[in-house]
PDB file of C-alpha atoms in Angstrom:
ATOM      1  CA  MET A  26     -17.647  -2.295  16.016  1.00 63.00           C
ATOM      2  CA  LYS A  27     -18.434   1.404  16.162  1.00 78.00           C
ATOM      3  CA  ASN A  28     -17.604   3.795  13.352  1.00 78.00           C
ATOM      4  CA  TYR A  29     -14.794   5.622  15.152  1.00 83.00           C
ATOM      5  CA  GLU A  30     -13.224   2.282  16.112  1.00 83.00           C
ATOM      6  CA  ARG A  31     -13.375   1.238  12.457  1.00 84.00           C
ATOM      7  CA  VAL A  32     -11.642   4.487  11.388  1.00 87.00           C
ATOM      8  CA  ILE A  33      -8.949   4.088  14.060  1.00 89.00           C
ATOM      9  CA  SER A  34      -8.395   0.489  12.931  1.00 88.00           C
ATOM     10  CA  LEU A  35      -8.064   1.654   9.313  1.00 89.00           C
ATOM     11  CA  LEU A  36      -5.543   4.316  10.275  1.00 91.00           C
ATOM     12  CA  LYS A  37      -3.509   1.790  12.268  1.00 92.00           C
ATOM     13  CA  GLY A  38      -3.454  -0.631   9.331  1.00 91.00           C
ATOM     14  CA  VAL A  39      -2.380   2.057   6.884  1.00 94.00           C
ATOM     15  CA  LEU A  40       0.248   3.371   9.315  1.00 94.00           C
ATOM     16  CA  ILE A  41       1.713  -0.131   9.659  1.00 94.00           C
ATOM     17  CA  ALA A  42       1.703  -0.405   5.862  1.00 95.00           C
ATOM     18  CA  TYR A  43       3.660   2.835   5.528  1.00 96.00           C
ATOM     19  CA  ILE A  44       6.176   1.728   8.137  1.00 96.00           C
ATOM     20  CA  ILE A  45       6.708  -1.431   6.077  1.00 96.00           C
ATOM     21  CA  THR A  46       6.984   0.712   2.946  1.00 96.00           C
ATOM     22  CA  ALA A  47       9.631   2.925   4.540  1.00 96.00           C
ATOM     23  CA  VAL A  48      11.710  -0.035   5.709  1.00 97.00           C
ATOM     24  CA  MET A  49      11.505  -1.751   2.333  1.00 96.00           C
ATOM     25  CA  LEU A  50      12.381   1.414   0.409  1.00 95.00           C
ATOM     26  CA  PHE A  51      15.372   2.076   2.676  1.00 96.00           C
ATOM     27  CA  LEU A  52      16.482  -1.498   2.032  1.00 95.00           C
ATOM     28  CA  MET A  53      16.051  -0.991  -1.722  1.00 95.00           C
ATOM     29  CA  ALA A  54      18.074   2.233  -1.573  1.00 94.00           C
ATOM     30  CA  PHE A  55      20.854   0.454   0.315  1.00 94.00           C
ATOM     31  CA  LEU A  56      20.904  -2.424  -2.174  1.00 93.00           C
ATOM     32  CA  LEU A  57      20.880   0.018  -5.081  1.00 92.00           C
ATOM     33  CA  TYR A  58      23.821   1.892  -3.563  1.00 91.00           C
ATOM     34  CA  GLN A  59      25.829  -1.253  -2.772  1.00 94.00           C
ATOM     35  CA  PHE A  60      25.198  -3.325  -5.888  1.00 93.00           C
ATOM     36  CA  ASN A  61      24.263  -0.807  -8.604  1.00 91.00           C
ATOM     37  CA  LEU A  62      21.012  -2.635  -9.415  1.00 89.00           C
ATOM     38  CA  SER A  63      19.283  -2.266 -12.761  1.00 92.00           C
ATOM     39  CA  GLU A  64      16.090  -0.283 -13.172  1.00 91.00           C
ATOM     40  CA  THR A  65      14.118  -3.488 -13.764  1.00 94.00           C
ATOM     41  CA  ILE A  66      15.200  -4.931 -10.414  1.00 93.00           C
ATOM     42  CA  VAL A  67      14.294  -1.691  -8.639  1.00 92.00           C
ATOM     43  CA  ASP A  68      10.849  -1.657 -10.308  1.00 93.00           C
ATOM     44  CA  ILE A  69      10.240  -5.236  -9.173  1.00 95.00           C
ATOM     45  CA  GLY A  70      11.317  -4.290  -5.649  1.00 95.00           C
ATOM     46  CA  ILE A  71       8.882  -1.379  -5.604  1.00 95.00           C
ATOM     47  CA  LEU A  72       6.041  -3.659  -6.760  1.00 95.00           C
ATOM     48  CA  ILE A  73       6.911  -6.129  -4.008  1.00 96.00           C
ATOM     49  CA  CYS A  74       6.823  -3.222  -1.568  1.00 96.00           C
ATOM     50  CA  TYR A  75       3.326  -2.215  -2.753  1.00 96.00           C
ATOM     51  CA  VAL A  76       2.047  -5.780  -2.512  1.00 97.00           C
ATOM     52  CA  ALA A  77       3.503  -6.475   0.943  1.00 96.00           C
ATOM     53  CA  SER A  78       2.350  -3.153   2.383  1.00 96.00           C
ATOM     54  CA  SER A  79      -1.185  -3.319   0.988  1.00 96.00           C
ATOM     55  CA  LEU A  80      -1.493  -6.951   2.045  1.00 95.00           C
ATOM     56  CA  MET A  81      -0.528  -6.020   5.601  1.00 94.00           C
ATOM     57  CA  ALA A  82      -2.909  -3.042   5.614  1.00 94.00           C
ATOM     58  CA  GLY A  83      -5.777  -5.303   4.540  1.00 93.00           C
ATOM     59  CA  LEU A  84      -4.802  -7.946   7.062  1.00 92.00           C
ATOM     60  CA  CYS A  85      -4.608  -5.469   9.949  1.00 89.00           C
ATOM     61  CA  TYR A  86      -7.828  -3.699   9.041  1.00 87.00           C
ATOM     62  CA  ALA A  87      -9.990  -6.781   8.466  1.00 85.00           C
ATOM     63  CA  ILE A  88      -8.764  -8.595  11.561  1.00 82.00           C
ATOM     64  CA  ASN A  89     -11.758  -7.538  13.692  1.00 77.00           C
ATOM     65  CA  ALA A  90     -14.380  -7.666  10.949  1.00 79.00           C
ATOM     66  CA  LYS A  91     -17.076 -10.281  11.306  1.00 80.00           C
ATOM     67  CA  SER A  92     -18.125 -10.314   7.660  1.00 82.00           C
ATOM     68  CA  ARG A  93     -17.054  -8.964   4.260  1.00 86.00           C
ATOM     69  CA  LYS A  94     -13.397  -9.070   5.223  1.00 88.00           C
ATOM     70  CA  PHE A  95     -12.384  -8.887   1.573  1.00 90.00           C
ATOM     71  CA  ALA A  96     -14.201  -5.553   1.212  1.00 92.00           C
ATOM     72  CA  TRP A  97     -12.571  -4.115   4.331  1.00 91.00           C
ATOM     73  CA  GLY A  98      -9.172  -5.256   3.097  1.00 93.00           C
ATOM     74  CA  MET A  99      -9.870  -3.747  -0.296  1.00 94.00           C
ATOM     75  CA  LEU A 100     -10.747  -0.445   1.370  1.00 94.00           C
ATOM     76  CA  ALA A 101      -7.462  -0.512   3.303  1.00 94.00           C
ATOM     77  CA  GLY A 102      -5.527  -1.140   0.079  1.00 95.00           C
ATOM     78  CA  PHE A 103      -7.377   1.702  -1.611  1.00 97.00           C
ATOM     79  CA  VAL A 104      -6.626   4.113   1.242  1.00 96.00           C
ATOM     80  CA  TYR A 105      -2.952   3.101   1.040  1.00 96.00           C
ATOM     81  CA  TYR A 106      -3.035   3.855  -2.694  1.00 97.00           C
ATOM     82  CA  ALA A 107      -4.914   7.138  -2.210  1.00 96.00           C
ATOM     83  CA  VAL A 108      -2.243   8.420   0.170  1.00 95.00           C
ATOM     84  CA  LEU A 109       0.466   7.400  -2.309  1.00 94.00           C
ATOM     85  CA  LEU A 110      -1.414   9.183  -5.066  1.00 95.00           C
ATOM     86  CA  GLY A 111      -1.882  12.327  -2.986  1.00 95.00           C
ATOM     87  CA  ILE A 112       1.820  12.481  -2.145  1.00 94.00           C
ATOM     88  CA  SER A 113       2.782  11.887  -5.780  1.00 93.00           C
ATOM     89  CA  VAL A 114       0.464  14.629  -7.046  1.00 94.00           C
ATOM     90  CA  ALA A 115       1.743  17.064  -4.413  1.00 95.00           C
ATOM     91  CA  ILE A 116       5.424  16.389  -5.141  1.00 95.00           C
ATOM     92  CA  GLU A 117       5.480  16.016  -8.912  1.00 92.00           C
ATOM     93  CA  GLU A 118       4.106  18.891 -10.967  1.00 87.00           C
ATOM     94  CA  ASP A 119       3.386  16.990 -14.197  1.00 90.00           C
ATOM     95  CA  PHE A 120       2.048  13.814 -12.594  1.00 90.00           C
ATOM     96  CA  GLU A 121      -0.485  11.973 -14.774  1.00 90.00           C
ATOM     97  CA  ILE A 122      -3.243  10.406 -12.687  1.00 89.00           C
ATOM     98  CA  PHE A 123      -4.654   8.353 -15.545  1.00 91.00           C
ATOM     99  CA  SER A 124      -1.369   6.818 -16.703  1.00 93.00           C
ATOM    100  CA  THR A 125      -1.003   3.082 -17.162  1.00 94.00           C
ATOM    101  CA  SER A 126       1.387   2.713 -14.243  1.00 92.00           C
ATOM    102  CA  CYS A 127      -0.897   4.678 -11.929  1.00 94.00           C
ATOM    103  CA  ILE A 128      -3.932   2.551 -12.759  1.00 95.00           C
ATOM    104  CA  THR A 129      -1.865  -0.629 -12.475  1.00 96.00           C
ATOM    105  CA  THR A 130      -0.706   0.477  -9.026  1.00 96.00           C
ATOM    106  CA  LEU A 131      -4.349   1.068  -8.046  1.00 96.00           C
ATOM    107  CA  PHE A 132      -5.246  -2.519  -8.965  1.00 97.00           C
ATOM    108  CA  ILE A 133      -2.147  -3.923  -7.263  1.00 97.00           C
ATOM    109  CA  CYS A 134      -2.825  -2.072  -4.000  1.00 96.00           C
ATOM    110  CA  THR A 135      -6.568  -2.763  -3.832  1.00 97.00           C
ATOM    111  CA  GLY A 136      -6.118  -6.380  -4.898  1.00 97.00           C
ATOM    112  CA  SER A 137      -3.386  -6.991  -2.346  1.00 96.00           C
ATOM    113  CA  GLY A 138      -5.456  -5.339   0.367  1.00 95.00           C
ATOM    114  CA  MET A 139      -8.409  -7.537  -0.564  1.00 95.00           C
ATOM    115  CA  LEU A 140      -6.206 -10.623  -0.404  1.00 95.00           C
ATOM    116  CA  GLY A 141      -4.939  -9.513   3.004  1.00 93.00           C
ATOM    117  CA  GLY A 142      -8.522  -9.160   4.224  1.00 92.00           C
ATOM    118  CA  MET A 143      -9.392 -12.625   2.948  1.00 91.00           C
ATOM    119  CA  LEU A 144      -6.420 -14.223   4.704  1.00 88.00           C
ATOM    120  CA  ARG A 145      -7.772 -13.395   8.144  1.00 67.00           C
TER     121      ARG A 145
END
């Protein structure tokens, strides 16, 4: 697979992951509005959203790889996280990059992407 094909495949995987993220977050917002969910439930829903989206990004990106699928999936999960991080830094003025939750999210996204790459 050529380099530009690999980049296009990565962008497709991450785009699919963000479509899944948008759908899941809209669903969470609807459930929060209808049932007045607690903050703990919303946090769990957001974690599930990260896992499902990164897993799908890794799965979509590593689908055509012949070897090291786990590494390609991990890269897709990292790119998903990097976009999330960039948006968060741009929107929130006092965002802390090295906070516990930010580093945890990094491990969740890269680990889920790696798992997605290994599943294919």
